[in-house]
Short mmCIF file of C-alpha atoms and ligand atoms in Angstrom, two decimals:
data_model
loop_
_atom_site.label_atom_id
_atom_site.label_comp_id
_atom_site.label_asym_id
_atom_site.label_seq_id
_atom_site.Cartn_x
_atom_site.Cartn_y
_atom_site.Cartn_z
CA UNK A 1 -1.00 -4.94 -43.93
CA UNK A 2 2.52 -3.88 -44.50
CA UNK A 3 3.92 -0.20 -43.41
CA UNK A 4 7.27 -1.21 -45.45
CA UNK A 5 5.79 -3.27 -48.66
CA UNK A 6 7.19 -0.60 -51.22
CA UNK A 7 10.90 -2.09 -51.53
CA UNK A 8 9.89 -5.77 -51.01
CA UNK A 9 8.92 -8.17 -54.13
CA UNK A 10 7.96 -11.27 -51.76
CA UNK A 11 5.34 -11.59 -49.28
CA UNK A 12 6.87 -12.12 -45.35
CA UNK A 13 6.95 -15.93 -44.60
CA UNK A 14 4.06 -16.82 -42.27
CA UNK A 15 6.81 -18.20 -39.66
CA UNK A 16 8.75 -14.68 -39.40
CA UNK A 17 5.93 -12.59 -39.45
CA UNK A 18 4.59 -14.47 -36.84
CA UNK A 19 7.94 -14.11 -34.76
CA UNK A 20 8.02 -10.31 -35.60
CA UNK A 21 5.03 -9.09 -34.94
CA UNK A 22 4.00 -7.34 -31.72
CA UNK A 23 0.38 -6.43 -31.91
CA UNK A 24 -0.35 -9.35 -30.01
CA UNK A 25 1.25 -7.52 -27.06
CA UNK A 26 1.57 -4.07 -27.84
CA UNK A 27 -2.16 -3.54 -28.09
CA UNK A 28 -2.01 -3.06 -24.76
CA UNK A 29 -1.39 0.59 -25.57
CA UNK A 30 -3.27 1.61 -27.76
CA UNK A 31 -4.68 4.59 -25.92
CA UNK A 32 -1.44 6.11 -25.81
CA UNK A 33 -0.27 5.63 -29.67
CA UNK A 34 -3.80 7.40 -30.70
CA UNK A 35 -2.87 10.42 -28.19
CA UNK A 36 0.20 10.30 -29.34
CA UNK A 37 -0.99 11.00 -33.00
CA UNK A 38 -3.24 13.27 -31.90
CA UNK A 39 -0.63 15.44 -30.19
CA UNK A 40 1.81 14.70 -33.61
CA UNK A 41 -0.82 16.06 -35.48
CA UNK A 42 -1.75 18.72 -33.58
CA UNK A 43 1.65 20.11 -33.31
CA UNK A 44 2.24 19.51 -37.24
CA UNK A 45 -0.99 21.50 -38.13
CA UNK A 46 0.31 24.11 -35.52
CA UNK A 47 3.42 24.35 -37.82
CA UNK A 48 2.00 24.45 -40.97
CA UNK A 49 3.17 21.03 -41.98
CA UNK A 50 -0.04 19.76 -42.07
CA UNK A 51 -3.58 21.67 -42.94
CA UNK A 52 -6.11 22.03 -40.45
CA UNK A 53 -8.63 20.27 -42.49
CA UNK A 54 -6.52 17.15 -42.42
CA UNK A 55 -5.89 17.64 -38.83
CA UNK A 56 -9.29 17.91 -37.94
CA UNK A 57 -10.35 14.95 -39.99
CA UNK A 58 -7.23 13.04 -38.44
CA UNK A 59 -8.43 13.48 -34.77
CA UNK A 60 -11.66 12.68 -35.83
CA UNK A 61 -10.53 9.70 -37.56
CA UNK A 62 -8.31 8.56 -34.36
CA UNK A 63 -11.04 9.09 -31.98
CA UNK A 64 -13.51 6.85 -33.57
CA UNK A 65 -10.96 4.14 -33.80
CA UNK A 66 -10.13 4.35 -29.93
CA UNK A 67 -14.44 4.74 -29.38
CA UNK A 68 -14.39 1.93 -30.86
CA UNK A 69 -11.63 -0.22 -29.62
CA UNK A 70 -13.05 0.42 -26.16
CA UNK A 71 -15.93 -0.61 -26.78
CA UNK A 72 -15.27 -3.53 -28.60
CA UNK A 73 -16.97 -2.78 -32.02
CA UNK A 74 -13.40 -2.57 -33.42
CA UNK A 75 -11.37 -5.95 -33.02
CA UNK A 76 -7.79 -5.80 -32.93
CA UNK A 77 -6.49 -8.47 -35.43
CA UNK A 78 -2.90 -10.22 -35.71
CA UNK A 79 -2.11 -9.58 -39.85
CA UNK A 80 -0.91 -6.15 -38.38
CA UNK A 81 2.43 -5.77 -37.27
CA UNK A 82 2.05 -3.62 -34.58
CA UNK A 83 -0.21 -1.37 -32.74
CA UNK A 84 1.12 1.61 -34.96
CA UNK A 85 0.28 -0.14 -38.24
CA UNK A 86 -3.40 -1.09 -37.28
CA UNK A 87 -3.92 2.29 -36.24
CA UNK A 88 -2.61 4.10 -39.71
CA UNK A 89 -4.24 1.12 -41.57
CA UNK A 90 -7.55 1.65 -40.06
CA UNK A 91 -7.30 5.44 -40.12
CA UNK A 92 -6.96 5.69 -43.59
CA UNK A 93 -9.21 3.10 -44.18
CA UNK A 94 -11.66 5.36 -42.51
CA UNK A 95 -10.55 8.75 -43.36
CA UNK A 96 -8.76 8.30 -46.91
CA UNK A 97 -5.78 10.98 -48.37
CA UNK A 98 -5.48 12.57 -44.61
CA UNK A 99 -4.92 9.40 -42.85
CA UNK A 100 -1.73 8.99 -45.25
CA UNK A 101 -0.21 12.04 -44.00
CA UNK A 102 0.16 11.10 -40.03
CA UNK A 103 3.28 9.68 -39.77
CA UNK A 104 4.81 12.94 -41.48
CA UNK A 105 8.01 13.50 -39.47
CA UNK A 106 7.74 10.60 -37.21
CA UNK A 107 8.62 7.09 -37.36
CA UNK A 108 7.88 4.12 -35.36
CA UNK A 109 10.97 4.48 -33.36
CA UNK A 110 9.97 7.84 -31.66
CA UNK A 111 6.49 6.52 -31.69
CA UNK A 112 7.32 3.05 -29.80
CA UNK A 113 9.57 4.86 -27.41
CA UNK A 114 6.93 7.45 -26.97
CA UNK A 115 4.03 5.04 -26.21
CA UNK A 116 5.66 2.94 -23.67
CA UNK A 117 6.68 6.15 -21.78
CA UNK A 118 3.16 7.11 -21.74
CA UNK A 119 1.95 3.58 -20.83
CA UNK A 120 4.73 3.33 -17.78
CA UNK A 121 3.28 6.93 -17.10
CA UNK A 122 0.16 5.79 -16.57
CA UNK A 123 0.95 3.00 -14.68
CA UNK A 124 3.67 4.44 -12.56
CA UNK A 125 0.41 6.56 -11.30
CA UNK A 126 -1.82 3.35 -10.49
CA UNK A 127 0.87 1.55 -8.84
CA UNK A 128 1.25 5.05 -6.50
CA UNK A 129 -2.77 4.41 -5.37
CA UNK A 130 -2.05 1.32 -4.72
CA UNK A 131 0.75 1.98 -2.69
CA UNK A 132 -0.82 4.88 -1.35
CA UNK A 133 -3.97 2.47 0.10
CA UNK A 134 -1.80 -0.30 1.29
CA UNK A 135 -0.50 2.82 3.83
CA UNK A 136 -3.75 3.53 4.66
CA UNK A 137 -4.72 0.60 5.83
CA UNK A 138 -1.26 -0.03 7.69
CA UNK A 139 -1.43 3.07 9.18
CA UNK A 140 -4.82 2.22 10.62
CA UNK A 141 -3.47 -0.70 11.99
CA UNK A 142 -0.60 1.25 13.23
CA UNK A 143 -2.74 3.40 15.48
CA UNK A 144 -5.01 0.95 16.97
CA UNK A 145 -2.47 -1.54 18.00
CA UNK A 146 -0.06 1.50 20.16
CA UNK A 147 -0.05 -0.51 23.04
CA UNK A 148 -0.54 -4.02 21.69
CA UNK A 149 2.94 -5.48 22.90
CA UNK A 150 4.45 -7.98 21.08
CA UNK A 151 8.14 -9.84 20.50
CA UNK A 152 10.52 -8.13 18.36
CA UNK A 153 12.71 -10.80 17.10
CA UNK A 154 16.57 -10.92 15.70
CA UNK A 155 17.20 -14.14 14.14
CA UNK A 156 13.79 -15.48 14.57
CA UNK A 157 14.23 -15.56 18.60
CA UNK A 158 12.53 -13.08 20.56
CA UNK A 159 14.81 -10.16 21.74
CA UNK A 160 12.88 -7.07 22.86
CA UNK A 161 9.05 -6.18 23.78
CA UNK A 162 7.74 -4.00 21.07
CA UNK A 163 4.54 -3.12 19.77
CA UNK A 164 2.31 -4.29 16.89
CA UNK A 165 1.99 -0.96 16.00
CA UNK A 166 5.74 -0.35 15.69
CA UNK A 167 6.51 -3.42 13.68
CA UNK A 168 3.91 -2.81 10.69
CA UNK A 169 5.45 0.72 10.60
CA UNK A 170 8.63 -0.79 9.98
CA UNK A 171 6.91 -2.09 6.59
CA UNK A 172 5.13 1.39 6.55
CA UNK A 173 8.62 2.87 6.28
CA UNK A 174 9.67 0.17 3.20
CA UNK A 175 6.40 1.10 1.13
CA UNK A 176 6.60 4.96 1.84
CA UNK A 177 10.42 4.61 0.28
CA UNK A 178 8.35 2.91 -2.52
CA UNK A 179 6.82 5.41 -3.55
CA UNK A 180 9.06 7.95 -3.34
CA UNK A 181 11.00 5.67 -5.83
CA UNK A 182 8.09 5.51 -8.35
CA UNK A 183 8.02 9.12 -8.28
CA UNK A 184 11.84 9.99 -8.63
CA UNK A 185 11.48 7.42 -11.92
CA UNK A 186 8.65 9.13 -13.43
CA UNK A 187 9.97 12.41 -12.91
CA UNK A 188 13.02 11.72 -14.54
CA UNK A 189 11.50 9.96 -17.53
CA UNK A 190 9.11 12.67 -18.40
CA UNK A 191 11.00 13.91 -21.30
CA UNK A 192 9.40 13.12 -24.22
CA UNK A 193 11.06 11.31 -27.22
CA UNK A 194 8.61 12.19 -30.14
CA UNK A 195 10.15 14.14 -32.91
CA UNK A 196 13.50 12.39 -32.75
CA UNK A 197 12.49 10.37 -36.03
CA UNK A 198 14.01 6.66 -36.77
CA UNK A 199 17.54 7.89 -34.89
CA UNK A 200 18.41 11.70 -36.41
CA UNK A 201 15.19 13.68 -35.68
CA UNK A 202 13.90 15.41 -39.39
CA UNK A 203 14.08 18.33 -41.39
CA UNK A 204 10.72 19.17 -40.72
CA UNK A 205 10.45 22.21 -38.64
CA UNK A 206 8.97 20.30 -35.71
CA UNK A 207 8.11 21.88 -32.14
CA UNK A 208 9.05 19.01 -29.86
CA UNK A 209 8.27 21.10 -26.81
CA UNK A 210 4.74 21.95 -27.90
CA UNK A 211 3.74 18.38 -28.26
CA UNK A 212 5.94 17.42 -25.17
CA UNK A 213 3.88 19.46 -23.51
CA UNK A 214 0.73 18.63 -24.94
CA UNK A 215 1.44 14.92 -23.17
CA UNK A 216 2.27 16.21 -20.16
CA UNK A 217 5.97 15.57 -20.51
CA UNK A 218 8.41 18.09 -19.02
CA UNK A 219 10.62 18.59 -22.04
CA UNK A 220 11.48 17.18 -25.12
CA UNK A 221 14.06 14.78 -25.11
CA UNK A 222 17.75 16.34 -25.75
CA UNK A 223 18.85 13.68 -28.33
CA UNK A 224 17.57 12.00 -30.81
CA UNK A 225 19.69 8.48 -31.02
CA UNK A 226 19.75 7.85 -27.12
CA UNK A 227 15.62 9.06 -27.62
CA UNK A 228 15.06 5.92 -29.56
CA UNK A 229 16.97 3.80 -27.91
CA UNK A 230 16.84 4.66 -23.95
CA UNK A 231 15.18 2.04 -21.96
CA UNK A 232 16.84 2.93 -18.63
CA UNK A 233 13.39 4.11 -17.10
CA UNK A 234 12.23 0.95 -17.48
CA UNK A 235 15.08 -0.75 -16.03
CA UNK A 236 14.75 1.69 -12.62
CA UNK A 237 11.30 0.85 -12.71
CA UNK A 238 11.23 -3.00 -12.81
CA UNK A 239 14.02 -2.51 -10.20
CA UNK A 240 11.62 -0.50 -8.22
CA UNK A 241 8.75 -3.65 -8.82
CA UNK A 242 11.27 -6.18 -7.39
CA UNK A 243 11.74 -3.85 -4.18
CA UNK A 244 8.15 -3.50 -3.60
CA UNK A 245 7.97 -7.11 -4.20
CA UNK A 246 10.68 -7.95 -1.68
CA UNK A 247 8.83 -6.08 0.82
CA UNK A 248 5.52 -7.50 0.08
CA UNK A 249 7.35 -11.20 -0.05
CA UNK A 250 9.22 -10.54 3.53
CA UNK A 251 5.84 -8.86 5.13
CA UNK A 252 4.05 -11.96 4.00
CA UNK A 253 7.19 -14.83 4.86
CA UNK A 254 6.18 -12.87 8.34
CA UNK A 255 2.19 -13.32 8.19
CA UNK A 256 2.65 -16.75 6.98
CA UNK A 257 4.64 -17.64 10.25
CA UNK A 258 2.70 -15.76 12.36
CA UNK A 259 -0.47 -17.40 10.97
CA UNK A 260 0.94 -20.86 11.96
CA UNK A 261 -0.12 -22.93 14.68
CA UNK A 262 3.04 -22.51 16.60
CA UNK A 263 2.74 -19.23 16.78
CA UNK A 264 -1.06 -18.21 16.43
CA UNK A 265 -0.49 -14.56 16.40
CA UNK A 266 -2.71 -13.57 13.49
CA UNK A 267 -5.60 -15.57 11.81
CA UNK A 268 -6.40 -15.47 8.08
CA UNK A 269 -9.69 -14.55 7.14
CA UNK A 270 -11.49 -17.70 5.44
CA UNK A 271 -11.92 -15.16 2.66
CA UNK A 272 -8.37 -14.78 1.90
CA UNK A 273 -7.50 -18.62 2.73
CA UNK A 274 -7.72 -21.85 0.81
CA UNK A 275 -8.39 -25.56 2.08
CA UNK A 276 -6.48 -29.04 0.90
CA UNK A 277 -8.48 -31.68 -0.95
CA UNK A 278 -6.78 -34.19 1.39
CA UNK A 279 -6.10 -32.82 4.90
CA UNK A 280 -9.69 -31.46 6.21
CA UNK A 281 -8.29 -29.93 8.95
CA UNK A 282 -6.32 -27.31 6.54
CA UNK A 283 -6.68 -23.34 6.40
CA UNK A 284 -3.27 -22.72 4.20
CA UNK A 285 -2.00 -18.87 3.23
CA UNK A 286 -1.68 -19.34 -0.36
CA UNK A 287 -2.36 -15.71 -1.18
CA UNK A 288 0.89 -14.53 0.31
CA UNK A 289 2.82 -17.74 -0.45
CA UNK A 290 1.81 -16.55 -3.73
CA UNK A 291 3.20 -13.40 -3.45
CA UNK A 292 6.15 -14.54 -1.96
CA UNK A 293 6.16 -16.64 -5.09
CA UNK A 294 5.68 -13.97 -7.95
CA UNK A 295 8.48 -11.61 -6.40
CA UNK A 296 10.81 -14.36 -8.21
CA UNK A 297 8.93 -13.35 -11.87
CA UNK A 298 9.77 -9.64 -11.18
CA UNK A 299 13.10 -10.08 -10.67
CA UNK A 300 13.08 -12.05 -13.61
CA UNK A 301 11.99 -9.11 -15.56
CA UNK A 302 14.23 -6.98 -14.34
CA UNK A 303 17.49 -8.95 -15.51
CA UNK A 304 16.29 -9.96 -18.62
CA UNK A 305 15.66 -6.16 -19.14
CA UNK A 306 19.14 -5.46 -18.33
CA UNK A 307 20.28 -8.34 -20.38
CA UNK A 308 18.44 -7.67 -23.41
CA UNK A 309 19.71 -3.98 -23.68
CA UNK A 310 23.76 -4.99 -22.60
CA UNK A 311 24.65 -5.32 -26.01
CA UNK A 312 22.38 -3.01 -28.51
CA UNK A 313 24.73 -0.64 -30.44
CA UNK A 314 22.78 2.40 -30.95
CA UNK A 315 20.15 3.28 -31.82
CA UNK A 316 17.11 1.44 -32.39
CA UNK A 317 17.33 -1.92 -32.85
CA UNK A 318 14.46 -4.73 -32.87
CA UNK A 319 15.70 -6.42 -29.58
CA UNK A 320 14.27 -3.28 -28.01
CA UNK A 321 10.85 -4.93 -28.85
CA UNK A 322 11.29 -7.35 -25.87
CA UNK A 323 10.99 -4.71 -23.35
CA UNK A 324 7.12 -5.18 -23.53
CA UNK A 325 5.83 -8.06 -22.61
CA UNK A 326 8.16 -8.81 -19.63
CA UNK A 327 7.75 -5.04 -18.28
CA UNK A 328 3.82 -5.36 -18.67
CA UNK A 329 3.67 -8.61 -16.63
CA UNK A 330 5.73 -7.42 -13.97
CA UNK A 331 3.72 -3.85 -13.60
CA UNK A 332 0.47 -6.38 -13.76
CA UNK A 333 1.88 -8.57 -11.19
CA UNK A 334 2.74 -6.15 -8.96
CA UNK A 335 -0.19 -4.47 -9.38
CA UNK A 336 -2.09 -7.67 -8.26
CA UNK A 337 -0.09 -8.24 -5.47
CA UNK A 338 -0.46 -5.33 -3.90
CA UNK A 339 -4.28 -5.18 -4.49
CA UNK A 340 -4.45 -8.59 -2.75
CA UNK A 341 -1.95 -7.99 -0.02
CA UNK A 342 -4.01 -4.86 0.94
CA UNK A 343 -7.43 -6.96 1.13
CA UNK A 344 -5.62 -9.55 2.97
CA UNK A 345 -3.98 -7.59 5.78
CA UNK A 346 -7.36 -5.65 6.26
CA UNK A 347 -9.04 -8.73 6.69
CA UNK A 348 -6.75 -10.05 9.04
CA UNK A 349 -7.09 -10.98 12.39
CA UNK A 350 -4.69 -10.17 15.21
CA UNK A 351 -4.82 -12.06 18.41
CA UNK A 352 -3.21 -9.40 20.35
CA UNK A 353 -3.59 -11.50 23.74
CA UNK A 354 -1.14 -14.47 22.27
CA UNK A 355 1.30 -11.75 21.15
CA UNK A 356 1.31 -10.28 23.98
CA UNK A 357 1.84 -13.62 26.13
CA UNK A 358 4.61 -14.77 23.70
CA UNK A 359 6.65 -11.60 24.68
CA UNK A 360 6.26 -12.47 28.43
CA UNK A 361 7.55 -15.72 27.76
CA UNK A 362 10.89 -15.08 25.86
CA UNK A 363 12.70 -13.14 28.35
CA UNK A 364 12.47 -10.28 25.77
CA UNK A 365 12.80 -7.58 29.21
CA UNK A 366 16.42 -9.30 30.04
CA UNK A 367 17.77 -6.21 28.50
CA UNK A 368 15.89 -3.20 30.40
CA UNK A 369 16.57 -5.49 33.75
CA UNK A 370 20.28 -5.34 33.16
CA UNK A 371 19.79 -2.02 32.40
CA UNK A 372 18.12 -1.35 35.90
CA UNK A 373 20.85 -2.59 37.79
CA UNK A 374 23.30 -0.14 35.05
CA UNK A 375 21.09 2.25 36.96
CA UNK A 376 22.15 1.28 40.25
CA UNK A 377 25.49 1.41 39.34
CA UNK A 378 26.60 -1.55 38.34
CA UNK A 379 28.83 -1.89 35.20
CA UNK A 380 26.68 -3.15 32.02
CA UNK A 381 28.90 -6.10 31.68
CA UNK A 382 28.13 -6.89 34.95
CA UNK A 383 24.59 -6.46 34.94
CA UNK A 384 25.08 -8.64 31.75
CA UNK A 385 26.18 -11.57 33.39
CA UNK A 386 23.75 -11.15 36.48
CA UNK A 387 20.77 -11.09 34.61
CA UNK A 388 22.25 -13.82 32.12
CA UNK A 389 22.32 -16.38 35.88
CA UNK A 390 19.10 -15.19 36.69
CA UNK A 391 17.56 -16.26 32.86
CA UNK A 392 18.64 -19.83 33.86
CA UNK A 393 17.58 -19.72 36.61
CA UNK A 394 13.91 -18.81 34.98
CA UNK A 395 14.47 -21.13 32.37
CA UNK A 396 15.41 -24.15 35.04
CA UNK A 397 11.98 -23.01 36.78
CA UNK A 398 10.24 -22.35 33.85
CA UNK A 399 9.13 -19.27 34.69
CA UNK A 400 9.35 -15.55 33.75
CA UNK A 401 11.95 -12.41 35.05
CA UNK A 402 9.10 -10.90 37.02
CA UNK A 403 7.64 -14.60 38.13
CA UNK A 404 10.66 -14.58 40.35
CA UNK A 405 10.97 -13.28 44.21
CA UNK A 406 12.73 -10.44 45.60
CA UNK A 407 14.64 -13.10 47.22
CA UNK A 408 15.74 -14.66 44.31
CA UNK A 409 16.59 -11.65 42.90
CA UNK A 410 18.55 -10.63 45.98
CA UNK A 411 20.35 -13.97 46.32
CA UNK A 412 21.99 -12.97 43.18
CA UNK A 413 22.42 -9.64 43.76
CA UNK A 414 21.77 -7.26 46.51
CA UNK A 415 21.21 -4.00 44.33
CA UNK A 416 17.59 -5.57 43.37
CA UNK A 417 14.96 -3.46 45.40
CA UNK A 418 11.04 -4.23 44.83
CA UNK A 419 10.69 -1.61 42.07
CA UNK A 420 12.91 -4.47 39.73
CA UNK A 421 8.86 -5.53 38.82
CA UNK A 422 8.10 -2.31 37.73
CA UNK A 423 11.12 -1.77 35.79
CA UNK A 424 11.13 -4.68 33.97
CA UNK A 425 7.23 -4.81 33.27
CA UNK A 426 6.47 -5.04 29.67
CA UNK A 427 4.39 -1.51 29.83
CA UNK A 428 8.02 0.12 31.07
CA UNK A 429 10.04 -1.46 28.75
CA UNK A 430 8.22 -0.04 25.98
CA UNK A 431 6.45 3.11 26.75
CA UNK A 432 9.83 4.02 28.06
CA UNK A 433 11.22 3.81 24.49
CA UNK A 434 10.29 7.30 23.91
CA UNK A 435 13.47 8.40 21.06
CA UNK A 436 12.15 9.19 17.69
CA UNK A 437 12.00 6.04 15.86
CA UNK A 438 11.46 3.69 19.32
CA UNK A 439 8.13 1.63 19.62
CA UNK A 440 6.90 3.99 23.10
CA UNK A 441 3.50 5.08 22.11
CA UNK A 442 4.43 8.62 22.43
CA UNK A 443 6.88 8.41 19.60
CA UNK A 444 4.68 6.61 17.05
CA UNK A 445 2.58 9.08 17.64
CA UNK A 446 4.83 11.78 16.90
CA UNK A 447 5.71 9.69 13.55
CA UNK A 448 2.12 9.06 12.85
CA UNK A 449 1.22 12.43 12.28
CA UNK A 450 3.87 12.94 9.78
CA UNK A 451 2.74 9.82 7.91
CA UNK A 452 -0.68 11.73 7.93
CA UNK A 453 0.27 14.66 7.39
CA UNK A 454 2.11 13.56 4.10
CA UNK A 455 -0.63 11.05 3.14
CA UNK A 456 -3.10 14.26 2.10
N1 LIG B 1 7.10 -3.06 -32.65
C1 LIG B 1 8.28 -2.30 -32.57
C2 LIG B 1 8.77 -2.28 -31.13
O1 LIG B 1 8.03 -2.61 -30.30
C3 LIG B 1 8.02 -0.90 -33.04
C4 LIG B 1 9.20 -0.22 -33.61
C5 LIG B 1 9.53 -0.80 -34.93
N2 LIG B 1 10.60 -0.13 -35.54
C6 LIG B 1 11.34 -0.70 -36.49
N3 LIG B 1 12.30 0.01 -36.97
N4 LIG B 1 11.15 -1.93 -36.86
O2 LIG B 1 9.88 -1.96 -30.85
#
């Protein structure tokens, strides 16, 4: 079934209709092209341009169709073209004369454009739930792990105490930017293109606002030709997928260390785990390997998006048809991943004891005992170097800053007084972190409530 057969005298070849076609993919939104129709017809009864009667029996018409495409009575078929062909085709096949008369001032341009904003609308609003309970769950974590001390590392080696806590708000901080990423998108995509016609708009007397704001849209679109062929949004947005996919791959490169047997500091629920057919000893992380993994598919998306649109000369042309199926597997992917990541990290376990011994070991309190002796005025660079002999010394003895004796410490220098043990205990060195931002329990709690405070 042919929209265009009336200027043709040979049936398509199998082979390009085949290539051409889109249904295959595009029926993913079929929700949206019937509300878009009903809102085009809606508005064009409004302005006269079509009768009542034929808008009445349109919507009826549409309704029935997408009744029945949910439900599965109506099966979507590939001799279509598109999504917007089996609609009309099926339309009129169930409402005769009136069914002709929907695509009155519209064509499949404005209607394309207008049904992948929708569908990015829509989804754009599930990926923000998503989002929104992957910070639930981290900020849970976040305030029952205020004290539970851990390494902070800089190039993998441990460097300071922190907190577990403080360290998945880090992430908290990269998915909160998330969001307020999705939203900046949709809010400057909701402009909606329908009424701008193949490229020029039409001489009907159209009012694009009243159906913009029948879909929800903030506007109509302010011209026609860059209406029909803008795919920018989608471009931020896939952009916006690969961030939240390079956080979710860095958060889980992290988890999938942690969860190794060198390190030991979180287990993998069996639930979220997989075994090798070989090795029976095996518990392996494929679920955020995985997601490490699919990160490289969204970026994919995203340059192919940027490719494909480099070199399209205005206005419409067909390559814009390739924005689908990469942009719907990315959304999808992401969508997964994040739905995963969520059940993984909430079925986690933390084994707050080994984190806590690992950042006694690494001499991550060298810094707040050079800073002691800054305290008892000694230059930092000197303190530097003191507490630098005194590692070694550990190190030689295998043993920890505060497993040493006042002697030792004295031998080295004289400024060391028994409170060095309390200074450098790993309790001090991060409660006393108290700036806004630090991992002292009395500033996460200060963020905390404005994490709560914007979650509701
Ligand atoms: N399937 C097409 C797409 O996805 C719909 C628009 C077709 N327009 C046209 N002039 N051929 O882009």
């Amino acid at each position: 079934m042919k929209l265009w057969g009336g200027r043709f005298t040979k049936q398509t070849n199998q082979l390009v209709h085949n290539f051409n076609e889109s249904i295959s993919f595009d029926q993913k939104f079929y929700r949206q092209d019937i509300a878009g129709s009903i809102a085009h017809v809606t508005m064009l009864a409004k302005q006269g341009i079509l009768s009542n009667e034929d808008k009445e029996v349109i919507i009826a018409g549409l309704t029935s169709i997408r009744e029945d495409l949910d439900n599965g009575t109506l099966e979507i078929t590939t001799e279509h073209e598109d999504i917007h062909s089996f609609v009309e085709a099926h339309l009129t096949e169930r409402v005769g004369e009136a069914g002709k008369r929907l695509h009155t001032g519209r064509s499949r341009n404005d209607q394309v454009a207008l049904d992948m904003k929708l569908y990015t609308r829509d989804e754009i609003d599930e990926l923000d739930e998503l989002l929104k309970g992957l910070l639930e769950v981290l900020l849970e974590l976040m305030e029952e792990n205020l004290h539970t001390y851990m390494p902070g590392f800089t190039h993998l080696q441990k460097a300071q105490p922190i907190t577990l806590a403080h360290h998945v708000g880090a992430y908290y901080e990269m998915f909160r930017r998330d969001r307020s990423r999705l939203a900046d998108i949709r809010k400057r995509m909701n402009y909606c293109p329908l009424g701008s016609g193949a490229l020029a708009g039409t001489t009907y007397p159209l009012d694009r606002a009243y159906s913009a704001e029948l879909l929800g849209f903030d506007g109509p679109t302010l011209n026609s030709m860059d209406s029909v062929a803008d795919r920018d949004y989608l471009i931020e947005l896939l952009s916006a997928l690969s961030t939240i996919s390079m956080h979710l791959s860095r958060f889980c490169e992290e988890i999938i260390i942690w969860n190794t047997n060198e390190y030991r500091f979180v287990e993998m629920d069996d639930s979220y785990s997989t075994g090798s057919s070989i090795m029976p000893q095996k518990k392996n992380p494929d679920i955020a390997e995985l997601i490490r993994g699919k990160a490289g598919r969204v970026y994919g998306a995203l340059v192919s998006m940027l490719t494909i649109t480099k070199g399209i000369p205005l206005a419409y042309n067909k390559d814009l048809q390739e924005d689908k199926e990469l942009t719907f597997d990315a959304i999808d992917t992401v969508k997964g991943c994040l739905l995963l990541f969520t059940g993984m990290v909430s079925s986690m376990t933390f084994r707050k004891d080994v984190m806590e011994e690992s950042a006694k070991k690494g001499f991550t309190n060298a810094t707040d005992a050079a800073d002691y002796l800054v305290n008892h005025g000694v230059a930092f660079r000197d303190a530097h170097g003191i507490i630098g002999q005194l590692v070694l010394l550990c190190i030689e003895k295998n043993i920890s800053l505060d497993e040493l004796s006042l002697e030792e410490y004295q031998a080295i220098s004289p400024v060391f007084q028994e409170d060095i043990y309390e200074a450098i205990s790993m309790k001090t060195c991060v409660e006393k972190r108290m700036t806004i931002g630090a991992p002292g329990a009395e500033a996460m709690k200060q963020v905390i409530e404005i994490y709560k405070k914007e979650l509701n």
